[in-house]
Coordinates of C-alpha atoms and ligand atoms in Angstrom, one line a residue:
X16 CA -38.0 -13.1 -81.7
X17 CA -40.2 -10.4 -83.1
X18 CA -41.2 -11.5 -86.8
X19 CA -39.8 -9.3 -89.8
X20 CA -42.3 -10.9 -92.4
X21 CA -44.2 -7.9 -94.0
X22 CA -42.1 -5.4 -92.3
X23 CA -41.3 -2.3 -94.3
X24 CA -37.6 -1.6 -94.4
X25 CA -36.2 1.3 -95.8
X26 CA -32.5 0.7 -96.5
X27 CA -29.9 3.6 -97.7
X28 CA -26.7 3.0 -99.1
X29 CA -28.0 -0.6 -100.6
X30 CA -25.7 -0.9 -103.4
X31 CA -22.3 -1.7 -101.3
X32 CA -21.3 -3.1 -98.6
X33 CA -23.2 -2.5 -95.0
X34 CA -26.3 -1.9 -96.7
X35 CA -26.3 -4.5 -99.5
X36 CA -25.9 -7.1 -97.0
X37 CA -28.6 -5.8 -94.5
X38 CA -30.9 -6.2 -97.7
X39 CA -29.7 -9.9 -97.8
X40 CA -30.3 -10.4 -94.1
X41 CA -33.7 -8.6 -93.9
X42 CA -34.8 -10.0 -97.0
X43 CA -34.3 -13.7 -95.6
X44 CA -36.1 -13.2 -92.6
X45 CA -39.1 -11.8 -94.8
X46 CA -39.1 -8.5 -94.5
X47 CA -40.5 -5.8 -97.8
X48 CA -37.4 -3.6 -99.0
X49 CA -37.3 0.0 -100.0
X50 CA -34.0 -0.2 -101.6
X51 CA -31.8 3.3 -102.1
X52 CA -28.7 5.1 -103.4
X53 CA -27.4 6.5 -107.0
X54 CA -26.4 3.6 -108.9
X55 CA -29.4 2.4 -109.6
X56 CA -28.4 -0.7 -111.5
X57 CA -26.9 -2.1 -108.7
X58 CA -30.5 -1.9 -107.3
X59 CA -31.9 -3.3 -109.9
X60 CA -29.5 -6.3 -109.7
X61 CA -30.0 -6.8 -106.1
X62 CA -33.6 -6.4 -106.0
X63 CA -33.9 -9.2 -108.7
X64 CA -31.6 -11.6 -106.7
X65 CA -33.8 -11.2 -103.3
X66 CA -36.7 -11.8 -105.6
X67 CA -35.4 -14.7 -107.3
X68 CA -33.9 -16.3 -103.4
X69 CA -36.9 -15.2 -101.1
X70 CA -39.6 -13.7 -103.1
X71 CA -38.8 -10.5 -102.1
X72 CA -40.9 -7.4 -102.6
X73 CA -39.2 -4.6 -103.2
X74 CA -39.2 -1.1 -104.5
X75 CA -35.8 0.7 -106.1
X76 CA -35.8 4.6 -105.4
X77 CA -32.6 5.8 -107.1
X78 CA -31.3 10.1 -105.8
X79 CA -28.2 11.8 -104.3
X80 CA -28.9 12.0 -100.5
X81 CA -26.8 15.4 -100.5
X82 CA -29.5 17.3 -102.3
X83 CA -32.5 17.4 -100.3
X84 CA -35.1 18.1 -103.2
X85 CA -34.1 14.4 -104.6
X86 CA -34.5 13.5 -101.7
X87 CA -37.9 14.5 -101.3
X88 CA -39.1 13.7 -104.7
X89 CA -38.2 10.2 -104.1
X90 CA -39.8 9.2 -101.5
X91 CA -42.9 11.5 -102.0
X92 CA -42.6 8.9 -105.3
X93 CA -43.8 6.0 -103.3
X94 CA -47.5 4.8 -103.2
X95 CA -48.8 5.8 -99.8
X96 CA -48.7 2.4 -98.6
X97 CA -44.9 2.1 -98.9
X98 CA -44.5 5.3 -96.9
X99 CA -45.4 3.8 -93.9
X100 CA -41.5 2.8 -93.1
X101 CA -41.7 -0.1 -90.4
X102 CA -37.5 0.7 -90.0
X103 CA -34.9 3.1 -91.4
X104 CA -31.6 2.0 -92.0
X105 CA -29.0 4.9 -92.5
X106 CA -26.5 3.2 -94.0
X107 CA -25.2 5.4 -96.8
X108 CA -22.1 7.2 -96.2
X109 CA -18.5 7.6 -97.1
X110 CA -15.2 9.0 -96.1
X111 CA -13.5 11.1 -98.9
X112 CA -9.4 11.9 -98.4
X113 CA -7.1 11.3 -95.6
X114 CA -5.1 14.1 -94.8
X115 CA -4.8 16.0 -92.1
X116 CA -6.7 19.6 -92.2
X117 CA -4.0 22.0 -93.3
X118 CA -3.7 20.2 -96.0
X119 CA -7.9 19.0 -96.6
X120 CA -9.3 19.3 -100.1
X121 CA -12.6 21.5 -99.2
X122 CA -14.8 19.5 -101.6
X123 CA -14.4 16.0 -100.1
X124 CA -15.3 18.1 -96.6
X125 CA -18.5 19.7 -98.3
X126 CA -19.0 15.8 -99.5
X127 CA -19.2 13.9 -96.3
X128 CA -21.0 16.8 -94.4
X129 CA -23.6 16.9 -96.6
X130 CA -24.1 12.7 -97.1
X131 CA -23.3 11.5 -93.8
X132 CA -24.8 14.4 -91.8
X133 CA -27.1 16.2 -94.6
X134 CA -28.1 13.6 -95.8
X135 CA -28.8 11.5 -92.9
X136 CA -31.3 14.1 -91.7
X137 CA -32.9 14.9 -95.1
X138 CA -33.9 11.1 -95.0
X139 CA -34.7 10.8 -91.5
X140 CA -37.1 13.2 -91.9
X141 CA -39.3 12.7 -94.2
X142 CA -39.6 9.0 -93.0
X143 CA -40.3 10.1 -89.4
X144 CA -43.4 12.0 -89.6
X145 CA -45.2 8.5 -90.8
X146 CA -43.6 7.1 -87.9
X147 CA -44.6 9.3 -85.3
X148 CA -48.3 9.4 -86.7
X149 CA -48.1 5.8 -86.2
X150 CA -46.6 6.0 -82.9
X151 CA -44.5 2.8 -83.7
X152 CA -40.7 2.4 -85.6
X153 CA -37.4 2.1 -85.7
X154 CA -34.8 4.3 -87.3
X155 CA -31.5 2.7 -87.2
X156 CA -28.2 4.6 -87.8
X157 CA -24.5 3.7 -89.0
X158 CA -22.3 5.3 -86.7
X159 CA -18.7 4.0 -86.8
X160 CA -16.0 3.9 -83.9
X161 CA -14.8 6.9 -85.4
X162 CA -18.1 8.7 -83.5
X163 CA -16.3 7.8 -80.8
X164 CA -12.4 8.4 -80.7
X165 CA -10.5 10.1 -83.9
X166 CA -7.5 9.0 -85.6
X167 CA -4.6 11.2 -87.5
X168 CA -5.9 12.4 -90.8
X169 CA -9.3 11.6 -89.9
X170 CA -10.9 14.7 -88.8
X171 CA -14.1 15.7 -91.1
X172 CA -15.0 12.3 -91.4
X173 CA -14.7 11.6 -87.7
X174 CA -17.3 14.6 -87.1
X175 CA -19.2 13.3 -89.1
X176 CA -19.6 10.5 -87.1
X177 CA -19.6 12.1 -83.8
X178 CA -22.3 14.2 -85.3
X179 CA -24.2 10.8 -86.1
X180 CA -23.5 9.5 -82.9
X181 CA -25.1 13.5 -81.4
X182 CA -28.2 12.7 -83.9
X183 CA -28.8 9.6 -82.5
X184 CA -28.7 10.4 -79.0
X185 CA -30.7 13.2 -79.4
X186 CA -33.2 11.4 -82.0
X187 CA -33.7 8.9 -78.7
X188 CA -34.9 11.7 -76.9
X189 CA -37.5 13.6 -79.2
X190 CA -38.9 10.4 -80.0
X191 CA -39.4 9.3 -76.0
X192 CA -42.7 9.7 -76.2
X193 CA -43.8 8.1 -79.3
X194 CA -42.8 4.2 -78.6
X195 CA -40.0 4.7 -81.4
X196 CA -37.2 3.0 -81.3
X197 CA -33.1 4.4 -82.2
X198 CA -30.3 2.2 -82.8
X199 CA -26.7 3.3 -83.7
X200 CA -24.6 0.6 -84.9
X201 CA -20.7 2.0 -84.3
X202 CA -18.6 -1.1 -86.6
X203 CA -14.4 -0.5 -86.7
X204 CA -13.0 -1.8 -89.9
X205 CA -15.2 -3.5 -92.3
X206 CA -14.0 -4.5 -95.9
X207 CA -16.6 -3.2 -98.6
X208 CA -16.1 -0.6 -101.3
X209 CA -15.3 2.1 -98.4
X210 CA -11.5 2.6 -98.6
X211 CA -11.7 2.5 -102.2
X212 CA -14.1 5.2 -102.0
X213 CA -12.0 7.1 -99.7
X214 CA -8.9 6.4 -102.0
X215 CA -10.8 8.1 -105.3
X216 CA -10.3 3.8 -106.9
X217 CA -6.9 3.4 -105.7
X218 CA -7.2 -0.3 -104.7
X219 CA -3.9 -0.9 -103.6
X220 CA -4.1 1.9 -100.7
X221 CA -7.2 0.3 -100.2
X222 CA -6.0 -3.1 -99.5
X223 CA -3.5 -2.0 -97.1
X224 CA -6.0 -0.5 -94.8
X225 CA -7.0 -4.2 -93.7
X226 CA -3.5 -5.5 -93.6
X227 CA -2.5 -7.7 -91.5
X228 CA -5.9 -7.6 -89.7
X229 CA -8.8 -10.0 -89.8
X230 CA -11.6 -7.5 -90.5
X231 CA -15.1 -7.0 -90.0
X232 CA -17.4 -8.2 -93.1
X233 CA -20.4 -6.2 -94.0
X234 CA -22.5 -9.6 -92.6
X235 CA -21.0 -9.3 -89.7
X236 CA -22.4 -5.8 -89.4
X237 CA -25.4 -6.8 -91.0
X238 CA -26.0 -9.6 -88.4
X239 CA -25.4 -7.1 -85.0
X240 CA -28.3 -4.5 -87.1
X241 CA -30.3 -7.5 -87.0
X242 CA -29.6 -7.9 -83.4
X243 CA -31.4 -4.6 -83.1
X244 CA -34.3 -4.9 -85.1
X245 CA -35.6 -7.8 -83.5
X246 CA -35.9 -7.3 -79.8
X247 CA -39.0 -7.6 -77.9
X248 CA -41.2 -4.7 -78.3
X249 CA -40.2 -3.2 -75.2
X250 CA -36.2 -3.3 -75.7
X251 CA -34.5 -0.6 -77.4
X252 CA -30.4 -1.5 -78.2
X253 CA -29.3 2.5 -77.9
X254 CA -25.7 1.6 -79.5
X255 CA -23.5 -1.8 -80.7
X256 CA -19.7 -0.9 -80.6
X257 CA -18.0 -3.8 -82.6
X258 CA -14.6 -4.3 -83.8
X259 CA -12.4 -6.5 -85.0
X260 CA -10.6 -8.8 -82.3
X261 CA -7.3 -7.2 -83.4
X262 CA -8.7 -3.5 -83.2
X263 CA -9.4 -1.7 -79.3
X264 CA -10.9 1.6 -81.1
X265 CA -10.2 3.4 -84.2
X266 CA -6.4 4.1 -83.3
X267 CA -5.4 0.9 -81.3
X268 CA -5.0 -1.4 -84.4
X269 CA -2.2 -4.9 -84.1
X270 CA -1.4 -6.6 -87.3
X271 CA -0.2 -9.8 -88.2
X272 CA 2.9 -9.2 -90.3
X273 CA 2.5 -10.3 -93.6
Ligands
LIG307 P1 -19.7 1.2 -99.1 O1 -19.6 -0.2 -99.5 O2 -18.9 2.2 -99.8 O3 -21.3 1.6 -99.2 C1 -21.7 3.0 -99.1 C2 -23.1 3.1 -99.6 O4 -23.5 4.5 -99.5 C3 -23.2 2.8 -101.1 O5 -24.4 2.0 -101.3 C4 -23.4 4.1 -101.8 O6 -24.2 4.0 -102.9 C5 -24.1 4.9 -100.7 N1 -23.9 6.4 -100.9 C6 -22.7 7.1 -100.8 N2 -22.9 8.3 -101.2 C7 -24.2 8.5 -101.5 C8 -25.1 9.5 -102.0 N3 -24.5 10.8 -102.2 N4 -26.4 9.3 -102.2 C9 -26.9 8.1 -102.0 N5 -26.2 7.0 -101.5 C10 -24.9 7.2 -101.3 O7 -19.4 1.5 -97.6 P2 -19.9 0.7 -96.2 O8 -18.7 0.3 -95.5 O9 -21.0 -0.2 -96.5 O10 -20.5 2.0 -95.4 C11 -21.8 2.0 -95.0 C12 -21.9 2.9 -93.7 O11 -21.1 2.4 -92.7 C13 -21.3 4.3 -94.0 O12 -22.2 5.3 -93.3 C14 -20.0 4.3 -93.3 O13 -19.5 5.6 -92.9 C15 -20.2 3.3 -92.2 N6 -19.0 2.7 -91.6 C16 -18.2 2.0 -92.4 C17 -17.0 1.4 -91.9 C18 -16.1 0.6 -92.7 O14 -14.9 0.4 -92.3 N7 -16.4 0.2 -93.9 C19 -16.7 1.5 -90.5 C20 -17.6 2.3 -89.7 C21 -18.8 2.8 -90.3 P3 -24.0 4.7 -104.4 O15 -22.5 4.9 -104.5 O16 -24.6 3.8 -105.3 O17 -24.8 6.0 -104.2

C-alpha cells in the first residue's frame, strides 16, 4: 500500500467526529496534518495528542468555511511549503433543523448551503490550483447517503448532499487530465456531534436518532477514507456507500426495540 509518511493532508471539519478521527488514522500511518474548523481549541488539543502519540507535524488554521474571505486568508496564511496539499478531506459539514419546507427556518437553509456546498467549493479551490500545477492529488469529499435518496423532513440538507455528490462527479471530470484523484465517501448514520448539531444541543432528540440501531462510528468512516487514500497510484475509488447493517438507504432503517 502506497506510504502516507510525509504526505500533506488537509483535513476540514477536524474538531468532531468524521474529521477528528481521520486525523487519528492519518496521523498513525505518518502522514503531516493541516488541521481546520472554528473551534480552535479543539485543534489545539488534538494537534497536541497526535504530537504526543505519533510525533505528528501539524499546523492549526482556525475560519468559518461559509465566508470565503476567511477562507482565503487562512490558507494564503500557510508557509508555501504547506500549500502544496498532498490530499483534501472535505469533511466539515452539518445539518441544521428537520422540518419539512413549509415549515423551514430560512437561516438554517442559508446555513448548510453555504458550509456544505459554499464552503466546500471555497476550500476546494484554493487547494486545487497547487494540485493541478503539480499534476498529482487527491481531494476527497464527505457525501452522505442522503446524496443519494431523501428522507421526510430532510430536504435542504439532502441537496446539499446531492449537490456534493454533482461536485464530485463533476470534479472527476475537470481534473481527467491532471492524474488527480476524487473520492466521495457517502456513510448512513454515524454517531458524532451531528444530530446534536442538527437538534440546536438537544441531546435527548439526539440520542434517539440511533435508537435501536447499531450505528456507524466516525472510525469506521475514517477507516473506508483510508481505503481511498491508499490505492495504487493508478486506482481511483469514485464513491464508498456504507451503512449500518440495520440501514438499506437513508429511509429503510430496522431497529431493535429497546
Ligand atoms: P460533526 O461531529 O458535527 O463534525 C462536523 C465538523 O464540521 C466539525 O469539526 C465542525 O467544526 C465542522 N464545521 C461545521 N461548520 C463549520 C464551519 N462553518 N466552518 C468550519 N468548520 C465547520 O459531524 P460529522 O458526523 O463528523 O460530519 C462530518 C461530515 O460527514 C459532514 O459533512 C456531514 O454532513 C457528513 N455526514 C455525516 C453523517 C452522520 O450521520 N454523522 C452521515 C453522512 C454524512 P467546528 O464546529 O469546530 O467549526
Amino acid at each position: 500500500m502506497p506510504s502516507l509518511k510525509n504526505k500533506i493532508v488537509f483535513i476540514s471539519g477536524a474538531s468532531s467526529g468524521i474529521g477528528m478521527a481521520c486525523a487519528r488514522s492519518f496521523a498513525s500511518e505518518g502522514a503531516t496534518l493541516i488541521l481546520a474548523a472554528r473551534r480552535k481549541e479543539k485543534l489545539e488539543q488534538l494537534a497536541l495528542e497526535l504530537k504526543e502519540t505519533f510525533n505528528t507535524g501539524s499546523r492549526i488554521l482556525s475560519f468559518d468555511i461559509q465566508n470565503n474571505h476567511e477562507v482565503k486568508e487562512a490558507f494564503n496564511s500557510l508557509p508555501e511549503d504547506w500549500k502544496s496539499v498532498d490530499i483534501l478531506i472535505n469533511s466539515a459539514g452539518l445539518a441544521k433543523g428537520m422540518q419539512k419546507l413549509q415549515e423551514g427556518n430560512p437561516d438554517d437553509w442559508d446555513v448548510m448551503i453555504n458550509t456544505n456546498i459554499k464552503g466546500l467549493l471555497y476550500l476546494t479551490r484554493e487547494v486545487l490550483p497547487y494540485m493541478v500545477k503539480r499534476e498529482s492529488g487527491h481531494i476527497i469529499n464527505l457525501g452522505s447517503t442522503a446524496g443519494h435518496d431523501v428522507y421526510p423532513s430532510g430536504n435542504v440538507y439532502c441537496a446539499t448532499k446531492f449537490a456534493v455528490n454533482a461536485i464530485s462527479q463533476s470534479l472527476r471530470i475537470d481534473l481527467l487530465d491532471k492524474s488527480i484523484k476524487v473520492s466521495s465517501v457517502d456513510p448512513g448514520m454515524v454517531e458524532t456531534e451531528f444530530s446534536v448539531v442538527r437538534f440546536s444541543g438537544d441531546v435527548d432528540r439526539a440520542k434517539n436518532v440511533y435508537r435501536g440501531v447499531d450505528p456507524l462510528t466516525a472510525e469506521d468512516v475514517a477507516d473506508a477514507i483510508l481505503y481511498c487514500a491508499t490505492r495504487p497510484k493508478h486506482v481511483n475509488i469514485n464513491e464508498i456507500i456504507l451503512t449500518p447493517v440495520a440501514q438499506a438507504q437513508s429511509n429503510f432503517v430496522v431497529r431493535k426495540p429497546v
